[in-house]
Short mmCIF file of C-alpha atoms in Angstrom, two decimals:
data_model
loop_
_atom_site.label_atom_id
_atom_site.label_comp_id
_atom_site.label_asym_id
_atom_site.label_seq_id
_atom_site.Cartn_x
_atom_site.Cartn_y
_atom_site.Cartn_z
CA MET Q 267 44.13 155.23 4.47
CA ASP Q 268 45.30 156.37 7.83
CA LEU Q 269 47.02 159.97 7.61
CA ILE Q 270 48.60 161.64 10.53
CA GLY Q 271 50.07 165.02 11.48
CA PHE Q 272 52.54 165.18 14.42
CA CYS Q 273 53.32 168.66 15.13
CA ILE Q 274 52.26 169.62 12.11
CA ALA Q 275 52.30 173.80 11.77
CA LEU Q 276 50.76 175.96 13.47
CA GLY Q 277 46.92 176.71 11.61
CA VAL Q 278 46.30 172.56 11.51
CA CYS Q 279 43.18 172.93 11.59
CA LEU Q 280 43.50 175.19 8.31
CA LEU Q 281 45.33 172.15 7.29
CA LEU Q 282 43.55 169.21 8.18
CA LYS Q 283 40.86 171.32 6.08
CA SER Q 284 42.43 170.96 3.47
CA LEU Q 285 42.26 167.55 3.35
CA GLY Q 286 39.02 167.41 3.46
CA HIS Q 287 37.70 166.40 1.01
CA LEU Q 288 40.20 162.98 -0.25
CA PRO Q 289 37.98 160.58 -0.51
CA ASN Q 290 39.44 157.58 1.64
CA VAL Q 291 41.34 159.10 3.72
CA THR Q 292 41.51 159.40 7.42
CA THR Q 293 43.74 162.51 9.33
CA ARG Q 294 44.48 162.17 12.71
CA VAL Q 295 46.56 164.48 14.42
CA VAL Q 296 48.57 162.94 16.99
CA ASP Q 297 50.78 164.40 19.79
CA TYR Q 298 53.31 161.47 20.66
CA ASN Q 299 54.42 163.05 24.30
CA GLU Q 300 55.39 161.95 27.07
CA ARG Q 301 52.04 160.90 28.85
CA ILE Q 302 51.19 158.32 25.65
CA PRO Q 303 52.71 155.69 26.74
CA PHE Q 304 55.26 154.38 24.34
CA LEU Q 305 53.89 151.11 22.67
CA ARG Q 306 50.63 153.60 21.99
CA GLN Q 307 52.82 155.15 19.88
CA LEU Q 308 54.77 152.56 17.98
CA ASN Q 309 51.09 150.98 17.77
CA THR Q 310 49.49 153.89 16.46
CA THR Q 311 52.34 154.21 14.30
CA SER Q 312 52.50 151.18 12.32
CA GLN Q 313 48.86 151.21 11.60
CA THR Q 314 49.19 155.06 9.14
CA ASP Q 315 50.50 155.00 6.17
CA ILE Q 316 51.67 158.43 6.64
CA PHE Q 317 53.24 160.78 9.04
CA ILE Q 318 53.77 164.01 8.80
CA GLY Q 319 55.73 166.33 10.53
CA MET Q 320 57.96 169.27 10.98
CA HIS Q 321 61.72 168.78 11.04
CA GLY Q 322 61.96 166.99 14.76
CA ALA Q 323 62.65 164.15 16.44
CA GLY Q 324 59.59 163.09 16.11
CA LEU Q 325 60.05 161.89 12.31
CA THR Q 326 61.96 159.23 13.73
CA HIS Q 327 58.58 156.91 14.64
CA LEU Q 328 58.57 157.11 10.90
CA LEU Q 329 61.22 153.61 11.54
CA PHE Q 330 58.16 151.66 11.96
CA LEU Q 331 56.12 152.65 9.72
CA PRO Q 332 54.63 150.10 7.25
CA ASP Q 333 56.28 148.92 3.80
CA TRP Q 334 54.32 150.69 2.10
CA ALA Q 335 53.74 154.33 4.44
CA ALA Q 336 54.99 157.79 2.76
CA ILE Q 337 56.60 160.44 5.80
CA PHE Q 338 56.35 164.11 4.70
CA GLU Q 339 58.61 166.77 6.88
CA ILE Q 340 56.82 170.03 6.01
CA TYR Q 341 60.08 171.73 6.44
CA ASN Q 342 63.14 170.86 6.66
CA CYS Q 343 64.53 173.25 8.54
CA GLY Q 344 67.74 173.68 6.82
CA ASP Q 345 68.64 170.43 7.52
CA PRO Q 346 68.06 168.23 4.13
CA GLY Q 347 69.28 164.99 4.75
CA CYS Q 348 69.12 164.03 7.71
CA TYR Q 349 65.81 162.26 8.05
CA SER Q 350 65.32 162.11 4.13
CA ASP Q 351 68.51 159.22 4.41
CA LEU Q 352 66.35 157.69 7.36
CA ALA Q 353 63.48 156.92 5.65
CA ARG Q 354 66.06 155.60 2.81
CA LEU Q 355 66.70 152.89 5.61
CA ARG Q 356 63.94 152.66 6.10
CA GLY Q 357 63.10 152.00 2.70
CA VAL Q 358 59.55 154.24 3.06
CA LYS Q 359 59.16 157.23 0.29
CA TYR Q 360 60.66 160.28 1.83
CA PHE Q 361 58.69 163.53 0.68
CA THR Q 362 59.19 167.45 2.50
CA TRP Q 363 57.89 170.79 0.24
CA PRO Q 364 59.58 172.17 -2.72
CA GLU Q 365 62.68 173.93 -3.02
CA GLU Q 366 60.54 175.81 -5.10
CA LYS Q 367 58.25 177.01 -3.34
CA ILE Q 368 59.46 177.38 -0.15
CA HIS Q 369 58.45 181.53 -0.34
CA LEU Q 370 54.84 179.57 0.81
CA ILE Q 371 55.90 178.71 4.40
CA ARG Q 372 56.03 181.20 6.73
CA SER Q 373 56.97 181.82 10.34
CA ASP Q 374 55.31 184.96 12.11
CA GLU Q 375 58.93 185.56 14.26
CA GLU Q 376 62.17 184.40 14.10
CA GLY Q 377 63.08 180.93 16.09
CA LYS Q 378 65.60 180.91 18.41
CA HIS Q 379 66.67 178.35 20.95
CA PRO Q 380 65.54 177.88 23.67
CA GLN Q 381 68.66 177.31 25.85
CA SER Q 382 71.36 179.61 24.43
CA GLY Q 383 69.04 181.78 22.80
CA GLU Q 384 70.70 181.55 19.61
CA LYS Q 385 68.80 181.93 16.02
CA HIS Q 386 68.21 178.47 14.21
CA LEU Q 387 65.03 177.37 12.47
CA LYS Q 388 64.20 174.41 13.71
CA PHE Q 389 62.76 176.50 17.03
CA ALA Q 390 60.22 178.84 15.06
CA ASN Q 391 57.06 178.19 14.50
CA TYR Q 392 55.24 178.44 10.79
CA HIS Q 393 52.42 178.85 9.07
CA VAL Q 394 52.19 176.57 5.08
CA ASP Q 395 50.26 176.78 2.24
CA PRO Q 396 47.33 175.08 2.62
CA ILE Q 397 46.98 174.80 -1.42
CA GLU Q 398 49.91 173.58 -1.39
CA PHE Q 399 49.74 170.95 1.23
CA ARG Q 400 46.95 169.54 0.28
CA GLU Q 401 48.53 169.39 -3.69
CA GLN Q 402 51.58 167.11 -1.76
CA VAL Q 403 49.75 164.85 0.55
CA LYS Q 404 47.17 164.26 -2.59
CA SER Q 405 51.13 163.30 -3.88
CA MET Q 406 51.27 161.53 -1.24
CA VAL Q 407 47.56 158.89 -0.86
CA ASP Q 408 48.80 158.48 -4.99
CA HIS Q 409 52.25 156.93 -4.02
CA VAL Q 410 51.22 154.73 -1.32
CA ARG Q 411 48.04 153.66 -3.52
CA ALA Q 412 50.06 151.81 -5.76
CA HIS Q 413 52.15 150.78 -3.88
CA PRO Q 414 52.21 146.94 -4.27
CA LYS Q 415 53.02 145.68 -0.18
CA PHE Q 416 49.85 147.98 0.53
CA ILE Q 417 47.05 146.45 -2.40
CA ASN Q 418 48.56 143.36 -0.93
CA SER Q 419 47.61 144.06 2.12
CA ARG Q 420 44.22 145.97 1.20
CA ARG Q 421 43.63 142.71 -0.53
CA ALA Q 422 43.91 140.03 3.00
CA GLN Q 423 41.96 142.53 4.70
CA ARG Q 424 39.75 142.21 2.99
CA ARG Q 425 39.74 138.64 2.63
CA LYS Q 426 39.71 138.38 5.80
CA GLN Q 427 36.44 140.80 6.45
CA ALA Q 428 34.70 137.90 4.37
CA GLU Q 429 35.89 135.13 6.41
CA MET Q 430 34.81 135.97 9.34
CA GLU Q 431 31.51 137.26 7.61
CA ALA Q 432 31.14 133.79 6.04
CA GLU Q 433 31.85 132.55 9.23
CA LYS Q 434 29.41 134.34 11.06
CA GLN Q 435 26.60 133.17 9.00
CA LYS Q 436 27.30 130.00 9.55
CA LYS Q 437 26.63 129.83 12.62
CA GLU Q 438 23.83 131.73 12.77
CA LEU Q 439 22.73 128.93 10.48
#
């Protein structure tokens, strides 16, 4: 299972470490910036089962996720409907930090809009509780692994691998 974190938060290493013991889960941190060609971004996203990020335009990549995928908007920065609506329209499962545990997300300073200088949640750097983060990701992993399209995709991959192996053995004879 592939999991991508996009612009996760401060303490990325700590969050990745918290996921280290999830069985059969591969994690990658990807920074989709102007140096990464858009087609490469699409290719990476289309092979991702779980896409994780803070509120921001990068989450629009959810449009290119597989049908079984899930998106985790760690913190919606006061804009709760934006990416949940987009995920619903795309047909992928949307997760966000539980409201009752919002105290486990903190910022060191107030965010300020880069042009106006006004206070704004979307421009702060956040620290996320790694234990709760792991619990949220585990729920997402369970969701993806139980999705019928994910199961069928993995079966098809195994069949194709077996066919390729059988073909290879035939050639060796």
